[in-house]
């Protein structure tokens, strides 16, 4: 301190410097300067010392951080090695053998290790098959057969998660179960894939190979790549009886298709007619309605169309004029498809339109080929208020015009070849692509002075989902199913409610809204075109008869003689029929080149899989089925056709119940598609995937560069860090929990990740149990709740409530509420409350009451064993893994315990030994206690006190709640992290600084904050709280004062009264605390 003292002395020298000589002044100044310099140096030295201390402290902190990081890294490495070891051990299990679960549990849940080996063991044990010799009524489902060359998508994942949940539940309930797998041959999809591969790899078309050789190539492709989805279904845990797996092109199902066609044709249900179909020019085949997506197109939109180098403009209305035959004027019409004017055979006007009454009965001249075109009057076709009030009619290329043509006996002129080029009916335009002709026709009409201009117009285009081609309505002779009587019968078979369904006679639909859709659609059904211009599929068993010496008339063409078809099982039978019809004439036969619509064979699936038309033992036992679960989008394309065909061919409804799930959309409610980048592959959620890998999968596709850029941006926004490995169980539970009977499912991947973390909570619960039950624990044979501690009786009551709700919800297929009930029990009741409360007993086994210890262990075991069995249908892998690790023993009964949770009994409300579990009083007491805990924790948080700091709590109670609080005070102390919980006597107040919160009209909670909070700051918070409470009271008072309030229902009045009482009590307590803070 010396240097600083010298400086201070110099600073304190006398102010009168005149008494000093110049020499003295100089010496004094020099001395002062030196002292100042020393002071500066000392300050710098002190600063350097302080800096060094900071650096040393920082270095210490840095060292600590480095050590912490190193420790964390070492721990992660150790855990990774532990998990890798567990995975190696699981994967080392011989195929079909039971996994060894005797080793210590890894410290965390690892989906690959948990899911390994179990499925093969289940299958090897025969758990997926119906029981031999079983006589009770079976529970049967057939899978909606996925495409043989397809891959798993979220729709499949949802369907199979729901179906497997139902099947495992029914199996555990003791039902003899059968779930039949199979694959659909997927005519268009499979043929398209193989044709593209042939072109890419060998430069060949199917026509280059010929039909027989091409079909060999398809079978090779199916053998090599087909069925991969079956492996993915195994990955999902689907408990299908693979020994019964079928393929819609195999011998058994093909025989059913043949017999169905023959019978339906014989009854007049299948007929030949020349009608409009959805024609795909790129695929050169008719396609079903389900393969056509109605797409909204804005005005003047340019779209890419297969086969065209340049984009084609859509959303344009073009007007042109037809000259009158007598030269007396013209008639202007408008169209978005001007090229179809080459097939116009009339122009329609409204019979009451005064503008055109002078044209009744007159003719127009076609400007291209000079044909006379009649002007017809048709009130059904024409709306006088739209456009020019005149409508061009093209009966062969428009559904409405087709009907108009039939009503008015018009000529039907087809202008298109199968490939979308114009045919010989179009003169100089023959052979040219349709959209090139669109431009040429406009140029021609302009040159003739007949073009009147264009207007942008929003429109809807039918786009084929297989080829992205624009669908063309086209006239073709095809085979059709007459649906009118079949539909009426199917409509009548739908029971008023699912509960009223009678097996074989009627069926129920869930959700209820689907029944209205069912009735509406079947009431307006159209006949079904079943011809497809493909080679892959069930070839139509129809033969065209040609008589010797006749002109060649190709079947399928406009000049086909439709009475020349004979339908028979083979050519020999067809020849016999033809010779009988045309005796004494030399004939030749050619089988129809077309195949049947894939939906035809799918419509037979519920009974063809059991050998129909043979009256087999399987058909007798397993048909009709119990449940058909599928997406609501194919209610009409598949479900309706199954019902219609089953009633027609077997006289039975194919299933007792239909459950329809909704469409899966992304987290933003958008439809999932590759072009949007939001199509989630379920395997990516199961295994995890990086953002770079997600991008790579997009790049491997054939997206337009602009769509690719958008898709990548969407992926980056939704999955910035990729997708975490979640496992099968988490994905299944998340999908099923989203299921609601109605709206679409907006799937957020974060929910799947959350369920994966929940699996880890289950894992830790079992680890806790194994640690605390002890090596020699054997469950007590009796399960009664009587005599157990409060927490034990409470959790058993909650378990009973969960069992009861699950029984009702699963019977109603209410999966959303069922999963919520399970999640709530496991997380909120068992893990967050009971396990926390049990730690005090289980943590001191030596010093506690042995009877209480055994009862607590028994209760914990009961909850875990029962909870896992409740959860198993939803999450099969993790529940099997954990259940196998739990002790088994006398509590299972005299018989040997089940080898697998799959065949363990599903908990039911009426199970023996659980009669006294339901305890409303205990649950009410704990509910009040939990409310108190919530308020106490909230008080801590509001006061800035860490949750786990233990404080004293006080509870003021009326007689109505005093008993409940006394019974639960220990539980409150544990759950709210309180050092003590004191029940105050009537009129007693806590001492010191306290936080206060009114629980309800009977209970007020206080927490001791003495020395922990600033009274002034606490007073500010209390004033703010008091103001909020006053505002809420005023709002209730204003509502009650309204004149209309006198009409308020009594239950709402009572609720308002209770709310006012609680708010007033809360305000009084806050104001009292505020008074004490300001003393």
mmCIF file of N, CA, C and O in Angstrom, residues 634-690:
data_model
loop_
_atom_site.group_PDB
_atom_site.id
_atom_site.type_symbol
_atom_site.label_atom_id
_atom_site.label_comp_id
_atom_site.label_asym_id
_atom_site.label_seq_id
_atom_site.Cartn_x
_atom_site.Cartn_y
_atom_site.Cartn_z
ATOM 1 N N UNK A 634 -61.146 -45.681 -50.843
ATOM 2 C CA UNK A 634 -61.525 -46.787 -51.741
ATOM 3 C C UNK A 634 -62.818 -47.462 -51.269
ATOM 4 O O UNK A 634 -63.054 -48.635 -51.544
ATOM 5 N N UNK A 635 -63.654 -46.702 -50.571
ATOM 6 C CA UNK A 635 -64.939 -47.234 -50.131
ATOM 7 C C UNK A 635 -65.750 -47.741 -51.317
ATOM 8 O O UNK A 635 -66.373 -48.800 -51.249
ATOM 9 N N UNK A 636 -65.730 -47.002 -52.421
ATOM 10 C CA UNK A 636 -66.546 -47.376 -53.574
ATOM 11 C C UNK A 636 -65.778 -48.244 -54.564
ATOM 12 O O UNK A 636 -66.327 -49.178 -55.133
ATOM 13 N N UNK A 637 -64.509 -47.964 -54.747
ATOM 14 C CA UNK A 637 -63.749 -48.706 -55.751
ATOM 15 C C UNK A 637 -63.500 -50.157 -55.334
ATOM 16 O O UNK A 637 -63.402 -51.035 -56.183
ATOM 17 N N UNK A 638 -63.392 -50.384 -54.040
ATOM 18 C CA UNK A 638 -63.119 -51.751 -53.588
ATOM 19 C C UNK A 638 -64.207 -52.294 -52.662
ATOM 20 O O UNK A 638 -64.777 -53.343 -52.929
ATOM 21 N N UNK A 639 -64.512 -51.589 -51.577
ATOM 22 C CA UNK A 639 -65.450 -52.111 -50.594
ATOM 23 C C UNK A 639 -66.807 -52.387 -51.239
ATOM 24 O O UNK A 639 -67.387 -53.462 -51.063
ATOM 25 N N UNK A 640 -67.326 -51.418 -51.993
ATOM 26 C CA UNK A 640 -68.637 -51.595 -52.619
ATOM 27 C C UNK A 640 -68.630 -52.771 -53.593
ATOM 28 O O UNK A 640 -69.583 -53.552 -53.652
ATOM 29 N N UNK A 641 -67.542 -52.911 -54.332
ATOM 30 C CA UNK A 641 -67.487 -54.003 -55.310
ATOM 31 C C UNK A 641 -67.367 -55.356 -54.626
ATOM 32 O O UNK A 641 -67.916 -56.357 -55.105
ATOM 33 N N UNK A 642 -66.668 -55.412 -53.488
ATOM 34 C CA UNK A 642 -66.623 -56.663 -52.738
ATOM 35 C C UNK A 642 -68.016 -57.052 -52.258
ATOM 36 O O UNK A 642 -68.408 -58.228 -52.347
ATOM 37 N N UNK A 643 -68.753 -56.077 -51.727
ATOM 38 C CA UNK A 643 -70.092 -56.371 -51.227
ATOM 39 C C UNK A 643 -71.010 -56.793 -52.375
ATOM 40 O O UNK A 643 -71.739 -57.795 -52.275
ATOM 41 N N UNK A 644 -70.980 -56.068 -53.483
ATOM 42 C CA UNK A 644 -71.843 -56.391 -54.622
ATOM 43 C C UNK A 644 -71.526 -57.775 -55.179
ATOM 44 O O UNK A 644 -72.429 -58.578 -55.438
ATOM 45 N N UNK A 645 -70.237 -58.075 -55.366
ATOM 46 C CA UNK A 645 -69.861 -59.353 -55.977
ATOM 47 C C UNK A 645 -70.077 -60.516 -55.017
ATOM 48 O O UNK A 645 -70.465 -61.610 -55.429
ATOM 49 N N UNK A 646 -69.841 -60.272 -53.735
ATOM 50 C CA UNK A 646 -70.058 -61.336 -52.753
ATOM 51 C C UNK A 646 -71.535 -61.704 -52.659
ATOM 52 O O UNK A 646 -71.898 -62.887 -52.647
ATOM 53 N N UNK A 647 -72.393 -60.698 -52.596
ATOM 54 C CA UNK A 647 -73.826 -60.971 -52.550
ATOM 55 C C UNK A 647 -74.289 -61.685 -53.816
ATOM 56 O O UNK A 647 -75.126 -62.597 -53.758
ATOM 57 N N UNK A 648 -73.734 -61.281 -54.946
ATOM 58 C CA UNK A 648 -74.146 -61.869 -56.213
ATOM 59 C C UNK A 648 -73.679 -63.318 -56.355
ATOM 60 O O UNK A 648 -74.408 -64.168 -56.873
ATOM 61 N N UNK A 649 -72.462 -63.601 -55.879
ATOM 62 C CA UNK A 649 -71.861 -64.914 -56.130
ATOM 63 C C UNK A 649 -71.964 -65.884 -54.959
ATOM 64 O O UNK A 649 -71.913 -67.099 -55.167
ATOM 65 N N UNK A 650 -72.092 -65.393 -53.728
ATOM 66 C CA UNK A 650 -72.171 -66.283 -52.566
ATOM 67 C C UNK A 650 -73.445 -66.100 -51.771
ATOM 68 O O UNK A 650 -73.709 -66.874 -50.856
ATOM 69 N N UNK A 651 -74.194 -65.044 -52.083
ATOM 70 C CA UNK A 651 -75.419 -64.708 -51.362
ATOM 71 C C UNK A 651 -75.125 -64.316 -49.918
ATOM 72 O O UNK A 651 -76.004 -64.403 -49.057
ATOM 73 N N UNK A 652 -73.892 -63.881 -49.649
ATOM 74 C CA UNK A 652 -73.510 -63.449 -48.307
ATOM 75 C C UNK A 652 -72.762 -62.124 -48.380
ATOM 76 O O UNK A 652 -72.057 -61.859 -49.356
ATOM 77 N N UNK A 653 -72.899 -61.315 -47.322
ATOM 78 C CA UNK A 653 -72.072 -60.124 -47.163
ATOM 79 C C UNK A 653 -70.678 -60.586 -46.740
ATOM 80 O O UNK A 653 -70.556 -61.456 -45.869
ATOM 81 N N UNK A 654 -69.611 -60.068 -47.324
ATOM 82 C CA UNK A 654 -68.276 -60.636 -47.096
ATOM 83 C C UNK A 654 -67.650 -60.357 -45.744
ATOM 84 O O UNK A 654 -66.653 -60.986 -45.385
ATOM 85 N N UNK A 655 -68.201 -59.409 -44.986
ATOM 86 C CA UNK A 655 -67.638 -59.082 -43.674
ATOM 87 C C UNK A 655 -68.734 -58.466 -42.813
ATOM 88 O O UNK A 655 -69.732 -57.941 -43.322
ATOM 89 N N UNK A 656 -68.518 -58.539 -41.499
ATOM 90 C CA UNK A 656 -69.531 -58.061 -40.572
ATOM 91 C C UNK A 656 -69.404 -56.572 -40.298
ATOM 92 O O UNK A 656 -70.403 -55.893 -40.048
ATOM 93 N N UNK A 657 -68.166 -56.070 -40.296
ATOM 94 C CA UNK A 657 -67.917 -54.663 -40.006
ATOM 95 C C UNK A 657 -66.918 -54.099 -41.015
ATOM 96 O O UNK A 657 -66.032 -54.810 -41.489
ATOM 97 N N UNK A 658 -67.063 -52.791 -41.290
ATOM 98 C CA UNK A 658 -66.100 -52.060 -42.122
ATOM 99 C C UNK A 658 -65.623 -50.863 -41.304
ATOM 100 O O UNK A 658 -66.446 -50.094 -40.790
ATOM 101 N N UNK A 659 -64.305 -50.748 -41.164
ATOM 102 C CA UNK A 659 -63.731 -49.581 -40.488
ATOM 103 C C UNK A 659 -62.877 -48.826 -41.502
ATOM 104 O O UNK A 659 -61.974 -49.408 -42.121
ATOM 105 N N UNK A 660 -63.173 -47.550 -41.685
ATOM 106 C CA UNK A 660 -62.474 -46.730 -42.676
ATOM 107 C C UNK A 660 -61.596 -45.708 -41.978
ATOM 108 O O UNK A 660 -62.085 -44.907 -41.183
ATOM 109 N N UNK A 661 -60.299 -45.756 -42.267
ATOM 110 C CA UNK A 661 -59.435 -44.715 -41.718
ATOM 111 C C UNK A 661 -59.293 -43.576 -42.733
ATOM 112 O O UNK A 661 -59.617 -43.728 -43.911
ATOM 113 N N UNK A 662 -58.777 -42.459 -42.249
ATOM 114 C CA UNK A 662 -58.694 -41.257 -43.070
ATOM 115 C C UNK A 662 -57.374 -41.196 -43.832
ATOM 116 O O UNK A 662 -56.449 -41.976 -43.588
ATOM 117 N N UNK A 663 -57.294 -40.227 -44.724
ATOM 118 C CA UNK A 663 -56.071 -40.017 -45.488
ATOM 119 C C UNK A 663 -54.997 -39.396 -44.600
ATOM 120 O O UNK A 663 -55.285 -38.529 -43.783
ATOM 121 N N UNK A 664 -53.772 -39.863 -44.778
ATOM 122 C CA UNK A 664 -52.650 -39.310 -44.020
ATOM 123 C C UNK A 664 -52.080 -38.119 -44.790
ATOM 124 O O UNK A 664 -51.681 -38.254 -45.952
ATOM 125 N N UNK A 665 -52.041 -36.972 -44.133
ATOM 126 C CA UNK A 665 -51.466 -35.765 -44.721
ATOM 127 C C UNK A 665 -50.261 -35.327 -43.901
ATOM 128 O O UNK A 665 -49.979 -35.904 -42.841
ATOM 129 N N UNK A 666 -49.552 -34.315 -44.388
ATOM 130 C CA UNK A 666 -48.385 -33.861 -43.640
ATOM 131 C C UNK A 666 -48.824 -32.961 -42.477
ATOM 132 O O UNK A 666 -50.014 -32.724 -42.262
ATOM 133 N N UNK A 667 -47.847 -32.458 -41.728
ATOM 134 C CA UNK A 667 -48.149 -31.678 -40.524
ATOM 135 C C UNK A 667 -48.928 -30.415 -40.841
ATOM 136 O O UNK A 667 -49.602 -29.847 -39.968
ATOM 137 N N UNK A 668 -48.861 -29.945 -42.103
ATOM 138 C CA UNK A 668 -49.544 -28.711 -42.500
ATOM 139 C C UNK A 668 -50.896 -28.977 -43.153
ATOM 140 O O UNK A 668 -51.543 -28.052 -43.641
ATOM 141 N N UNK A 669 -51.300 -30.255 -43.197
ATOM 142 C CA UNK A 669 -52.583 -30.605 -43.782
ATOM 143 C C UNK A 669 -52.557 -30.793 -45.279
ATOM 144 O O UNK A 669 -53.598 -30.977 -45.907
ATOM 145 N N UNK A 670 -51.351 -30.767 -45.877
ATOM 146 C CA UNK A 670 -51.251 -30.955 -47.328
ATOM 147 C C UNK A 670 -51.208 -32.444 -47.670
ATOM 148 O O UNK A 670 -50.667 -33.249 -46.915
ATOM 149 N N UNK A 671 -51.750 -32.767 -48.820
ATOM 150 C CA UNK A 671 -51.672 -34.143 -49.299
ATOM 151 C C UNK A 671 -50.213 -34.496 -49.553
ATOM 152 O O UNK A 671 -49.457 -33.701 -50.097
ATOM 153 N N UNK A 672 -49.819 -35.677 -49.149
ATOM 154 C CA UNK A 672 -48.424 -36.072 -49.317
ATOM 155 C C UNK A 672 -48.142 -36.447 -50.774
ATOM 156 O O UNK A 672 -48.892 -37.204 -51.381
ATOM 157 N N UNK A 673 -47.050 -35.897 -51.304
ATOM 158 C CA UNK A 673 -46.633 -36.231 -52.659
ATOM 159 C C UNK A 673 -45.137 -35.987 -52.785
ATOM 160 O O UNK A 673 -44.568 -35.163 -52.073
ATOM 161 N N UNK A 674 -44.522 -36.707 -53.696
ATOM 162 C CA UNK A 674 -43.076 -36.566 -53.886
ATOM 163 C C UNK A 674 -42.718 -35.158 -54.373
ATOM 164 O O UNK A 674 -41.684 -34.604 -54.012
ATOM 165 N N UNK A 675 -43.592 -34.583 -55.208
ATOM 166 C CA UNK A 675 -43.276 -33.278 -55.776
ATOM 167 C C UNK A 675 -43.276 -32.182 -54.715
ATOM 168 O O UNK A 675 -42.622 -31.160 -54.880
ATOM 169 N N UNK A 676 -44.013 -32.413 -53.605
ATOM 170 C CA UNK A 676 -44.033 -31.431 -52.523
ATOM 171 C C UNK A 676 -42.920 -31.688 -51.506
ATOM 172 O O UNK A 676 -42.685 -30.869 -50.618
ATOM 173 N N UNK A 677 -42.256 -32.825 -51.622
ATOM 174 C CA UNK A 677 -41.177 -33.141 -50.698
ATOM 175 C C UNK A 677 -41.653 -33.548 -49.324
ATOM 176 O O UNK A 677 -40.873 -33.611 -48.376
ATOM 177 N N UNK A 678 -42.958 -33.827 -49.183
ATOM 178 C CA UNK A 678 -43.502 -34.139 -47.858
ATOM 179 C C UNK A 678 -43.946 -35.588 -47.725
ATOM 180 O O UNK A 678 -44.565 -35.974 -46.731
ATOM 181 N N UNK A 679 -43.660 -36.399 -48.749
ATOM 182 C CA UNK A 679 -44.025 -37.819 -48.694
ATOM 183 C C UNK A 679 -43.043 -38.551 -47.792
ATOM 184 O O UNK A 679 -41.864 -38.657 -48.099
ATOM 185 N N UNK A 680 -43.535 -39.039 -46.681
ATOM 186 C CA UNK A 680 -42.673 -39.669 -45.685
ATOM 187 C C UNK A 680 -42.691 -41.185 -45.853
ATOM 188 O O UNK A 680 -43.741 -41.813 -45.822
ATOM 189 N N UNK A 681 -41.520 -41.760 -46.057
ATOM 190 C CA UNK A 681 -41.366 -43.205 -46.122
ATOM 191 C C UNK A 681 -41.352 -43.734 -44.689
ATOM 192 O O UNK A 681 -40.511 -43.321 -43.886
ATOM 193 N N UNK A 682 -42.261 -44.631 -44.325
ATOM 194 C CA UNK A 682 -42.284 -45.128 -42.940
ATOM 195 C C UNK A 682 -40.952 -45.705 -42.481
ATOM 196 O O UNK A 682 -40.600 -45.584 -41.307
ATOM 197 N N UNK A 683 -40.203 -46.323 -43.395
ATOM 198 C CA UNK A 683 -38.909 -46.905 -43.023
ATOM 199 C C UNK A 683 -37.942 -45.814 -42.569
ATOM 200 O O UNK A 683 -37.091 -46.036 -41.701
ATOM 201 N N UNK A 684 -38.086 -44.614 -43.146
ATOM 202 C CA UNK A 684 -37.221 -43.504 -42.715
ATOM 203 C C UNK A 684 -37.501 -43.131 -41.262
ATOM 204 O O UNK A 684 -36.586 -42.757 -40.526
ATOM 205 N N UNK A 685 -38.760 -43.213 -40.859
ATOM 206 C CA UNK A 685 -39.095 -42.925 -39.466
ATOM 207 C C UNK A 685 -38.630 -44.046 -38.550
ATOM 208 O O UNK A 685 -38.207 -43.814 -37.419
ATOM 209 N N UNK A 686 -38.673 -45.273 -39.037
ATOM 210 C CA UNK A 686 -38.254 -46.421 -38.230
ATOM 211 C C UNK A 686 -36.737 -46.413 -38.026
ATOM 212 O O UNK A 686 -36.238 -46.560 -36.911
ATOM 213 N N UNK A 687 -35.996 -46.201 -39.114
ATOM 214 C CA UNK A 687 -34.541 -46.313 -39.065
ATOM 215 C C UNK A 687 -33.834 -44.984 -38.829
ATOM 216 O O UNK A 687 -32.692 -44.960 -38.380
ATOM 217 N N UNK A 688 -34.504 -43.879 -39.158
ATOM 218 C CA UNK A 688 -33.862 -42.574 -39.110
ATOM 219 C C UNK A 688 -33.159 -42.277 -40.424
ATOM 220 O O UNK A 688 -32.733 -43.184 -41.149
ATOM 221 N N UNK A 689 -33.047 -41.003 -40.753
ATOM 222 C CA UNK A 689 -32.432 -40.610 -42.021
ATOM 223 C C UNK A 689 -31.982 -39.156 -41.918
ATOM 224 O O UNK A 689 -32.634 -38.342 -41.256
ATOM 225 N N UNK A 690 -30.854 -38.848 -42.550
ATOM 226 C CA UNK A 690 -30.342 -37.482 -42.524
ATOM 227 C C UNK A 690 -31.028 -36.641 -43.601
ATOM 228 O O UNK A 690 -31.644 -37.179 -44.528
#
